[in-house]
PDB file of C-alpha atoms in Angstrom:
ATOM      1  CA  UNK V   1       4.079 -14.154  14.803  1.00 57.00           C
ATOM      2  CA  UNK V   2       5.042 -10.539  14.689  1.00 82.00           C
ATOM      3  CA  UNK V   3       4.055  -8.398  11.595  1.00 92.00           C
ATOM      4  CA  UNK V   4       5.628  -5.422  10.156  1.00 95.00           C
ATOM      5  CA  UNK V   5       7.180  -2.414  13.356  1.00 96.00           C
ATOM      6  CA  UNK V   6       7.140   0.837  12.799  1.00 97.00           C
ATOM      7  CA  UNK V   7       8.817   3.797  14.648  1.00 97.00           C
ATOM      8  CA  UNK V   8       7.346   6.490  15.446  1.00 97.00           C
ATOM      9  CA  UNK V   9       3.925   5.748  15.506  1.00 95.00           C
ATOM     10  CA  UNK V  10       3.809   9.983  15.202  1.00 96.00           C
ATOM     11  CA  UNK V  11       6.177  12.691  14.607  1.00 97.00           C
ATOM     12  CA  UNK V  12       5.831  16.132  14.491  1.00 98.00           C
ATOM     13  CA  UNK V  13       8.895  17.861  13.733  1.00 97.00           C
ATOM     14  CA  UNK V  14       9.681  21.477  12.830  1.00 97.00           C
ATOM     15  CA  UNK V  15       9.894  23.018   9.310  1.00 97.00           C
ATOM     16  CA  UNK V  16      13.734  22.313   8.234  1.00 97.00           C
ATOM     17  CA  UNK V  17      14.876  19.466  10.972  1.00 98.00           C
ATOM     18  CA  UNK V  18      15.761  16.218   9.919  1.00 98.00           C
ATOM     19  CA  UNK V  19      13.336  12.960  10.759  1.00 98.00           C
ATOM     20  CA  UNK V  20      14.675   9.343  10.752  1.00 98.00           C
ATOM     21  CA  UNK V  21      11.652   6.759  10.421  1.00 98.00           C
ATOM     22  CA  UNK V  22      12.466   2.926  11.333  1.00 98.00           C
ATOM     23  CA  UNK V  23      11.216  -0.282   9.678  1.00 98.00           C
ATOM     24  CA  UNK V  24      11.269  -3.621  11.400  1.00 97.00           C
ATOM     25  CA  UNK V  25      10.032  -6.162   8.710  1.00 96.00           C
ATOM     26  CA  UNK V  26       8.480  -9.408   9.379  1.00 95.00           C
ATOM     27  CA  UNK V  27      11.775 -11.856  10.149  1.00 93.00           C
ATOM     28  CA  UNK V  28      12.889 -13.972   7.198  1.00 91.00           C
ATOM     29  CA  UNK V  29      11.262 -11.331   4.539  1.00 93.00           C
ATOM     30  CA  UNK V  30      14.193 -10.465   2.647  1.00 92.00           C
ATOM     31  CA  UNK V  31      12.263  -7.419   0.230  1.00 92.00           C
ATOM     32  CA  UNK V  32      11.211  -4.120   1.683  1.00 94.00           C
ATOM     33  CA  UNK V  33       9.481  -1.313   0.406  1.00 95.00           C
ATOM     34  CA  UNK V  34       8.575   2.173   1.918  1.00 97.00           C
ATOM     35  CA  UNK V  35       5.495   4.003   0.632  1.00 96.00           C
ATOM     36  CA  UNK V  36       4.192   7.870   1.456  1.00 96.00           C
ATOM     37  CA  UNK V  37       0.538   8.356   1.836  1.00 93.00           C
ATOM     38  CA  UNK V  38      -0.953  11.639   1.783  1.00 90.00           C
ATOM     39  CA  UNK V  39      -4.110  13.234   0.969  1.00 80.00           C
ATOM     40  CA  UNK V  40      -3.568  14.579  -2.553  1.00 68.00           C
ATOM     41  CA  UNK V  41      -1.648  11.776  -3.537  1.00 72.00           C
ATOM     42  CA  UNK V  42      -3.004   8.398  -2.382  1.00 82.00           C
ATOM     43  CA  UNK V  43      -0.534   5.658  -1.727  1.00 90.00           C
ATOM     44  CA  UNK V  44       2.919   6.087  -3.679  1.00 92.00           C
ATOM     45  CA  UNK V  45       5.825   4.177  -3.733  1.00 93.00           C
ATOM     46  CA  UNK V  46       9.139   5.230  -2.802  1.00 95.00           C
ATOM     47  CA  UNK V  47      11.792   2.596  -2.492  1.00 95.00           C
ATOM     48  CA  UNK V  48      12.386  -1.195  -2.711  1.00 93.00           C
ATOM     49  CA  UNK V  49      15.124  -3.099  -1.007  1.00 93.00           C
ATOM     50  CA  UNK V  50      16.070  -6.636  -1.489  1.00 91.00           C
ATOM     51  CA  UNK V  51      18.761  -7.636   0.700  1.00 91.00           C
ATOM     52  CA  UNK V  52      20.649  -4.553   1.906  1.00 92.00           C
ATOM     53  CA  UNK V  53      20.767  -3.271  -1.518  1.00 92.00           C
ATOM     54  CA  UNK V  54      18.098  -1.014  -2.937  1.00 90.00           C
ATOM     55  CA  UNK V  55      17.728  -1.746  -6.935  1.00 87.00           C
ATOM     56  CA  UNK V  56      14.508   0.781  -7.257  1.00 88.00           C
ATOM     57  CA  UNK V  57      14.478   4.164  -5.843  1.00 90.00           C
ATOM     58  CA  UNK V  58      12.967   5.767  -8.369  1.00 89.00           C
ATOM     59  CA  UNK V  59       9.983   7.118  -6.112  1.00 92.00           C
ATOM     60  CA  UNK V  60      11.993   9.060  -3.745  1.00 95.00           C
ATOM     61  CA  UNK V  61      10.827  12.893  -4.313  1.00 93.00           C
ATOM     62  CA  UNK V  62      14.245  14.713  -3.932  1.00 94.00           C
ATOM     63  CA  UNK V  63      17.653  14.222  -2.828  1.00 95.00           C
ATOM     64  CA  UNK V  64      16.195  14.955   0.715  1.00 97.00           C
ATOM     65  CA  UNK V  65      15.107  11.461   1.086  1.00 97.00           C
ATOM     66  CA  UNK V  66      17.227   8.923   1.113  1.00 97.00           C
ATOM     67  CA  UNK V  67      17.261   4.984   2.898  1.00 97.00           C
ATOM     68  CA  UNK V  68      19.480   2.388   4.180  1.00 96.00           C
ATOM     69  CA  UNK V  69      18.880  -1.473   5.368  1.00 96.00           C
ATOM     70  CA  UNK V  70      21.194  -2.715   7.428  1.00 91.00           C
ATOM     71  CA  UNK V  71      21.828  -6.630   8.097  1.00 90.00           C
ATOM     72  CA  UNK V  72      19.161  -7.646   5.105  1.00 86.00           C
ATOM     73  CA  UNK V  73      16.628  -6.447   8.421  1.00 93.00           C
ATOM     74  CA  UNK V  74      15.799  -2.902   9.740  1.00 96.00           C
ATOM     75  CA  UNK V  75      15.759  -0.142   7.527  1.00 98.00           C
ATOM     76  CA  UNK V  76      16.006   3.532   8.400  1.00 98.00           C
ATOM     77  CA  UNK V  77      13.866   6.233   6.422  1.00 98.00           C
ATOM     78  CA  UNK V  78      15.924  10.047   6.793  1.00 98.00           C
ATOM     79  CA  UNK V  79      14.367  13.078   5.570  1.00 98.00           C
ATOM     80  CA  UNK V  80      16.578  15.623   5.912  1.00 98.00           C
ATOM     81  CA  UNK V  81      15.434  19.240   5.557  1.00 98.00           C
ATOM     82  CA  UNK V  82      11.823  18.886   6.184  1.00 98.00           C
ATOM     83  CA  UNK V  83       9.308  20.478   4.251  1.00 97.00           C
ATOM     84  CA  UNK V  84       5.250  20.946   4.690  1.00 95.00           C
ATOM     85  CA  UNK V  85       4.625  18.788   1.579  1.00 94.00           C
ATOM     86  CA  UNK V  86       6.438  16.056   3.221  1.00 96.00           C
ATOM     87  CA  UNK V  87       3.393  15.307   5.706  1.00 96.00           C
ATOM     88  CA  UNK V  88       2.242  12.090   5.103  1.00 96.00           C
ATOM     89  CA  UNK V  89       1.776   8.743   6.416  1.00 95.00           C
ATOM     90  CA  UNK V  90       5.075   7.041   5.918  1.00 97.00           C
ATOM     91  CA  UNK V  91       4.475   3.020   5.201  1.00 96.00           C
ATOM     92  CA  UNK V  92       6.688   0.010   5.173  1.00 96.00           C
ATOM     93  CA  UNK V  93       5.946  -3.313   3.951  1.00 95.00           C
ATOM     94  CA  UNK V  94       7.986  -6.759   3.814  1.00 94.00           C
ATOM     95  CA  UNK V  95       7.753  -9.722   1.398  1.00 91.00           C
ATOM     96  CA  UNK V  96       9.658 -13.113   1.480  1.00 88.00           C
ATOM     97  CA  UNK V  97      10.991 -11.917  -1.921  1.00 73.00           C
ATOM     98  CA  UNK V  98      10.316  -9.977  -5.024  1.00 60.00           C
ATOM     99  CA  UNK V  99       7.084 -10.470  -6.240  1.00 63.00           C
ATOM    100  CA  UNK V 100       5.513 -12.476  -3.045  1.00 79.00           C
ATOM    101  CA  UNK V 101       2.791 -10.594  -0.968  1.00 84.00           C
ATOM    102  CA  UNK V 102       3.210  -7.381   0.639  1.00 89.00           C
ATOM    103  CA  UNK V 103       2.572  -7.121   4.411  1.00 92.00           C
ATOM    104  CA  UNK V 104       1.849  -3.460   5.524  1.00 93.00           C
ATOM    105  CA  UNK V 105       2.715  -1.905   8.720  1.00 94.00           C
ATOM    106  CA  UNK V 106       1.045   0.617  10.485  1.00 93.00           C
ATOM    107  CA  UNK V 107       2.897   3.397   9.120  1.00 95.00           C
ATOM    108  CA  UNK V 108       4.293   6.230  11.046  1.00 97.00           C
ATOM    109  CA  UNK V 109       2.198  10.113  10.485  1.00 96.00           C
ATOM    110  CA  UNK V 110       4.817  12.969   9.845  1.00 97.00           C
ATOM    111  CA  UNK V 111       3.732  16.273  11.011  1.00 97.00           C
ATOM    112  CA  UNK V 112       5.882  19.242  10.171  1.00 97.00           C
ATOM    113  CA  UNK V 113       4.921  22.250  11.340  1.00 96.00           C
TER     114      UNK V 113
ATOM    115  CA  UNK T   1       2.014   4.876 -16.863  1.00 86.00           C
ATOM    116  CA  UNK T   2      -0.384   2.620 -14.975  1.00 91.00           C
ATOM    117  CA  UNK T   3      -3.145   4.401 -13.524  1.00 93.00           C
ATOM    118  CA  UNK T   4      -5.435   2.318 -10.671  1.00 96.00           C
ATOM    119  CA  UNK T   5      -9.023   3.902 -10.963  1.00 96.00           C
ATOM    120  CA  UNK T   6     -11.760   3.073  -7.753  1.00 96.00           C
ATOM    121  CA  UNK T   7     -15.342   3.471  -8.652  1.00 93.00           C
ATOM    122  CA  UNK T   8     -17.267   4.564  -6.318  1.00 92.00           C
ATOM    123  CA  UNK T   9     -14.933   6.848  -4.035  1.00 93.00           C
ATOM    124  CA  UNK T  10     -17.288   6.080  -0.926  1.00 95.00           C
ATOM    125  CA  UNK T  11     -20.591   4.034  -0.397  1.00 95.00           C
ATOM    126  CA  UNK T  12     -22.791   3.657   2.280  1.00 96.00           C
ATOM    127  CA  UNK T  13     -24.844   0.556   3.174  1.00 96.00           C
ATOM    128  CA  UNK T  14     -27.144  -0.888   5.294  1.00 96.00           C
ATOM    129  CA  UNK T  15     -26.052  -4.085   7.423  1.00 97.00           C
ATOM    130  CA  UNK T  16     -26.967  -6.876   5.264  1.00 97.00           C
ATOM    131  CA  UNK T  17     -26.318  -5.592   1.781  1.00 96.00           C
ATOM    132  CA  UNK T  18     -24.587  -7.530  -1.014  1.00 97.00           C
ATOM    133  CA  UNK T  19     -22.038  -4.694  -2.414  1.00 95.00           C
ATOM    134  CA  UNK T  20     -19.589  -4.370  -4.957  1.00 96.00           C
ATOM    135  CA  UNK T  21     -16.450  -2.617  -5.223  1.00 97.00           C
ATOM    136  CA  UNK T  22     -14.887  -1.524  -9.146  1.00 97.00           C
ATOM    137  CA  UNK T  23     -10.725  -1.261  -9.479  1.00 97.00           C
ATOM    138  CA  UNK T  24     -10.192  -0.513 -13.281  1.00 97.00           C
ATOM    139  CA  UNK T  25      -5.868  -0.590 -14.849  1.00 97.00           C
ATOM    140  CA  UNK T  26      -4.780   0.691 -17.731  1.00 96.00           C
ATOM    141  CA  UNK T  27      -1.953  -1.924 -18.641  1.00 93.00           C
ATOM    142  CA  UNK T  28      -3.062  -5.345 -18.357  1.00 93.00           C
ATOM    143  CA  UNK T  29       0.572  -6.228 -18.190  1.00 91.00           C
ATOM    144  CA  UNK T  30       0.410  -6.967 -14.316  1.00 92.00           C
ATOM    145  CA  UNK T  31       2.156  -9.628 -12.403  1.00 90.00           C
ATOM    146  CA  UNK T  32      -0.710  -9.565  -9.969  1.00 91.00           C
ATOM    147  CA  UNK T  33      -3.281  -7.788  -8.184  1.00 95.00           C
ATOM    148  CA  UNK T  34      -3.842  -7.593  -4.508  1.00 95.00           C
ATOM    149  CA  UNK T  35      -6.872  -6.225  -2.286  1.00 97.00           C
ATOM    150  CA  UNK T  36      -6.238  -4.086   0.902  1.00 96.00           C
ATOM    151  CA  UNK T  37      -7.931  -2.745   3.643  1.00 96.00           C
ATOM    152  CA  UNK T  38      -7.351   0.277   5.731  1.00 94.00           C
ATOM    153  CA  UNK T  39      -9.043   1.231   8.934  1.00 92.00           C
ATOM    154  CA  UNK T  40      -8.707   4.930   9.857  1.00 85.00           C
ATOM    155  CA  UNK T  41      -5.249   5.871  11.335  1.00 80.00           C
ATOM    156  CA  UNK T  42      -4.018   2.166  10.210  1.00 83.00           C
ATOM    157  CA  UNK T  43      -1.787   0.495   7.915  1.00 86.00           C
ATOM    158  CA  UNK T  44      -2.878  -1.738   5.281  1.00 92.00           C
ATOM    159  CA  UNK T  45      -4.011  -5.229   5.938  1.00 93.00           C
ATOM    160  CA  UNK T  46      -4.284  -7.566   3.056  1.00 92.00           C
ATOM    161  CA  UNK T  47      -7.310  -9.106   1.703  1.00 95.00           C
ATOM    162  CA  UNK T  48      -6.919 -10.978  -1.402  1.00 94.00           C
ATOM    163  CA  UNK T  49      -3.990 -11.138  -3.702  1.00 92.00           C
ATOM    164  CA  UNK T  50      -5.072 -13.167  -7.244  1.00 93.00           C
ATOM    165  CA  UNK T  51      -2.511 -13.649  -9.853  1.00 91.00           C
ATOM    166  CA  UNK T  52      -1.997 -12.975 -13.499  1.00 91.00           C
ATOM    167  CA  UNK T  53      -3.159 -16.097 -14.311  1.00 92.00           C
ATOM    168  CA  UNK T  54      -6.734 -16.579 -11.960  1.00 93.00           C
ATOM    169  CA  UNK T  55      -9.732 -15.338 -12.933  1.00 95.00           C
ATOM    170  CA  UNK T  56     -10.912 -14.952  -8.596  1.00 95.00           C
ATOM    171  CA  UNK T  57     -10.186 -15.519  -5.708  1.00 95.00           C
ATOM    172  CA  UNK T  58     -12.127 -16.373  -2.421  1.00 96.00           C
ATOM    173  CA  UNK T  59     -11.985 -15.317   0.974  1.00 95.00           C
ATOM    174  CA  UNK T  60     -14.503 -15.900   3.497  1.00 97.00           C
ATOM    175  CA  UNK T  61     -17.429 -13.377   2.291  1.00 97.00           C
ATOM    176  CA  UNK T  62     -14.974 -11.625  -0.344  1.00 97.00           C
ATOM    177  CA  UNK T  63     -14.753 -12.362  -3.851  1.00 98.00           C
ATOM    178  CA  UNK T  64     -12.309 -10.546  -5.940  1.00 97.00           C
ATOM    179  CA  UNK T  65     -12.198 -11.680  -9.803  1.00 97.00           C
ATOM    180  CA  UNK T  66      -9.676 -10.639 -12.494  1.00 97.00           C
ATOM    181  CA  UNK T  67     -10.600  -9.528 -16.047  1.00 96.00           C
ATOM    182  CA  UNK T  68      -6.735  -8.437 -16.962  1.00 94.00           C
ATOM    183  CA  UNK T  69      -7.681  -8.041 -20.692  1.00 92.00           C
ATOM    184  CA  UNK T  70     -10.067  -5.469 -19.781  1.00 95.00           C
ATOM    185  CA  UNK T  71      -8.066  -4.120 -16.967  1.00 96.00           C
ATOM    186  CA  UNK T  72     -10.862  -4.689 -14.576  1.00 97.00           C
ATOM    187  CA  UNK T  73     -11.307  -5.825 -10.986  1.00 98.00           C
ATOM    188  CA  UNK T  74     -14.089  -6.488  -8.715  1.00 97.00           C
ATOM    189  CA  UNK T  75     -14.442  -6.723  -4.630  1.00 97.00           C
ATOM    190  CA  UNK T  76     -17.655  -8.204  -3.921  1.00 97.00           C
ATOM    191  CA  UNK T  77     -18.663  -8.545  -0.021  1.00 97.00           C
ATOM    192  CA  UNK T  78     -21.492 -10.207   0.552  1.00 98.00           C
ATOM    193  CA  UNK T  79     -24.348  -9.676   3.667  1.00 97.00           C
ATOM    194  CA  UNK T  80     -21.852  -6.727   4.894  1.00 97.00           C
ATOM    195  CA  UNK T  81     -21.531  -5.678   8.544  1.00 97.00           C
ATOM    196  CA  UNK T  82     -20.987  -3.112  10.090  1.00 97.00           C
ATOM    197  CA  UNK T  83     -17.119  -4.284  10.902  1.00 96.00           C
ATOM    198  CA  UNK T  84     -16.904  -4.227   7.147  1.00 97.00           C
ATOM    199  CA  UNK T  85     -16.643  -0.222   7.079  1.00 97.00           C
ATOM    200  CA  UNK T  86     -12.974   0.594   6.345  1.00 97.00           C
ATOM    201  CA  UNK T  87     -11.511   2.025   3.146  1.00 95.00           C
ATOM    202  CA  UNK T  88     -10.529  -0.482   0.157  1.00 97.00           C
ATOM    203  CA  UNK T  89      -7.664  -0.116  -1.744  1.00 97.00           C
ATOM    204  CA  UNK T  90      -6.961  -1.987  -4.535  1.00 97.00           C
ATOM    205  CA  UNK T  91      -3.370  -2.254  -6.476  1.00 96.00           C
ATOM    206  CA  UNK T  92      -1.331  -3.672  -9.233  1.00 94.00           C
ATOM    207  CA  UNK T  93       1.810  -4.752  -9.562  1.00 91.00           C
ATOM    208  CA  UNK T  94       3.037  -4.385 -13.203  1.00 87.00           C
ATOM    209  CA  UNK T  95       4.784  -7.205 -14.807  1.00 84.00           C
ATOM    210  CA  UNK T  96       8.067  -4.469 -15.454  1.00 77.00           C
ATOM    211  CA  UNK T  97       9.901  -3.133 -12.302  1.00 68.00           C
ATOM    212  CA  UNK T  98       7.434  -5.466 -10.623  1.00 59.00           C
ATOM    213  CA  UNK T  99       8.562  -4.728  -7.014  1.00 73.00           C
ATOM    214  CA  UNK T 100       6.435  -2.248  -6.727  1.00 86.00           C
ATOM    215  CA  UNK T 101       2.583  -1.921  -6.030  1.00 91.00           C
ATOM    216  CA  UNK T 102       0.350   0.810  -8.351  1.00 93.00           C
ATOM    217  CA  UNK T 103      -2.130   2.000  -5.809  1.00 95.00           C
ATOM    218  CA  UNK T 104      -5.928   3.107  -6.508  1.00 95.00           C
ATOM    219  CA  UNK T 105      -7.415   5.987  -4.243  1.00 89.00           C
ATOM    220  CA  UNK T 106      -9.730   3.799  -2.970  1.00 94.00           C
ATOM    221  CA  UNK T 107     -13.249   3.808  -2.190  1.00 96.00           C
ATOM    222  CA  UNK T 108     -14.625   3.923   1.086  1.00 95.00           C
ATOM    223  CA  UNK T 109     -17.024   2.042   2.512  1.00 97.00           C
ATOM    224  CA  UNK T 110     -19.799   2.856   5.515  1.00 97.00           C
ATOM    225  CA  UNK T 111     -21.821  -0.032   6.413  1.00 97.00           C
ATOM    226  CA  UNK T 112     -24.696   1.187   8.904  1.00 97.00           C
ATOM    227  CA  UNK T 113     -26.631  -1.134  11.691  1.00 95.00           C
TER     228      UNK T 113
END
């Protein structure tokens, strides 16, 4: 069956432009989370949806970031503004529910320049 | 806070060794634990996930046990390969605002032919 999508695979993007980042999570899996991975930081969480509603966001860094999940299925990632710090690996992973097992996928690499 | 510790950061083998791999917590209150793998420029892909309430879990040639009093967890891989070399992450999800996954930095591993 199919795992986890992510879109881009890779983005570069320039200093101040805004970046959407796509999700497709595994069908059925009703929680999603996005993580940022970057080299001073390790893995971090960011935001948790269950259903289209998103009860945790308390690891988004700044007002810049913000999510949306649309039809309990895709969700959308927008950084708006991009800064340097915001390179990273961006990661999204699926569960059936809140507290199953997390699947992973492969992340999309943010490059601004 | 919880804080996710990896001892050692990286380790290299030769083929055939019996290794071990150290995650240490600093609440025990976790809902569970779970095991990851990363190969460069890839997402995560899951390894072992043991709960609260196991003391191990088996997979294959991993072993991961669960000392949540002490806020310890092993990896053990036994006779590695050389397909074995990726990074190991390990990470807790706390029993409070338990969506989320605590990450380690990981430790990463080299296994040589």
């Amino acid at each position: 069956g199919a795992g986890v999508s992510q879109s881009p695979s890779n983005k570069v993007t320039e200093k101040g432009k805004d970046v959407e980042l796509r999700c497709d999570p595994i069908s059925g899996h009703t929680a999603l989370y996005w993580y940022r991975q970057s080299l001073g930081q390790g893995l971090e969480f960011l935001i948790y949806f269950q259903g289209n509603s998103a009860p945790d966001k308390s690891g988004l860094p700044s007002d810049r970031f913000s999510a949306e999940r649309t039809g309990g299925s895709v969700s959308t990632l927008t950084i708006q503004r991009t800064q340097q710090e915001d390179s990273a690996v961006y990661l999204c992973a699926s569960s059936l529910s809140s507290p199953y097992e997390q699947y992973f996928g492969p992340g999309t690499r943010l490059t601004v320049t | 806070k919880q804080e996710v510790t990896q001892i050692p950061a990286a380790l290299s083998v030769p083929e055939g060794e019996n290794l071990v791999l150290n995650c240490s917590f600093t609440d025990s209150a976790i809902y569970n634990l779970q095991w990851f793998r990363q190969d460069p420029g890839k997402g995560l892909t899951s390894l072992l996930l043991i709960q609260s309430s196991q003391r191990e879990q088996t997979s294959g040639r991993l072993n991961a046990s669960l000392d949540k009093s002490s806020g310890r967890s092993t990896l053990y891989i036994a006779a590695s390969q050389p397909g074995d070399s990726a990074t190991y992450l390990c990470a807790v999800r706390p029993n409070t605002g338990f969506q989320k996954l605590v990450f380690g930095t990981g430790t990463r591993l080299l296994v040589s032919p």
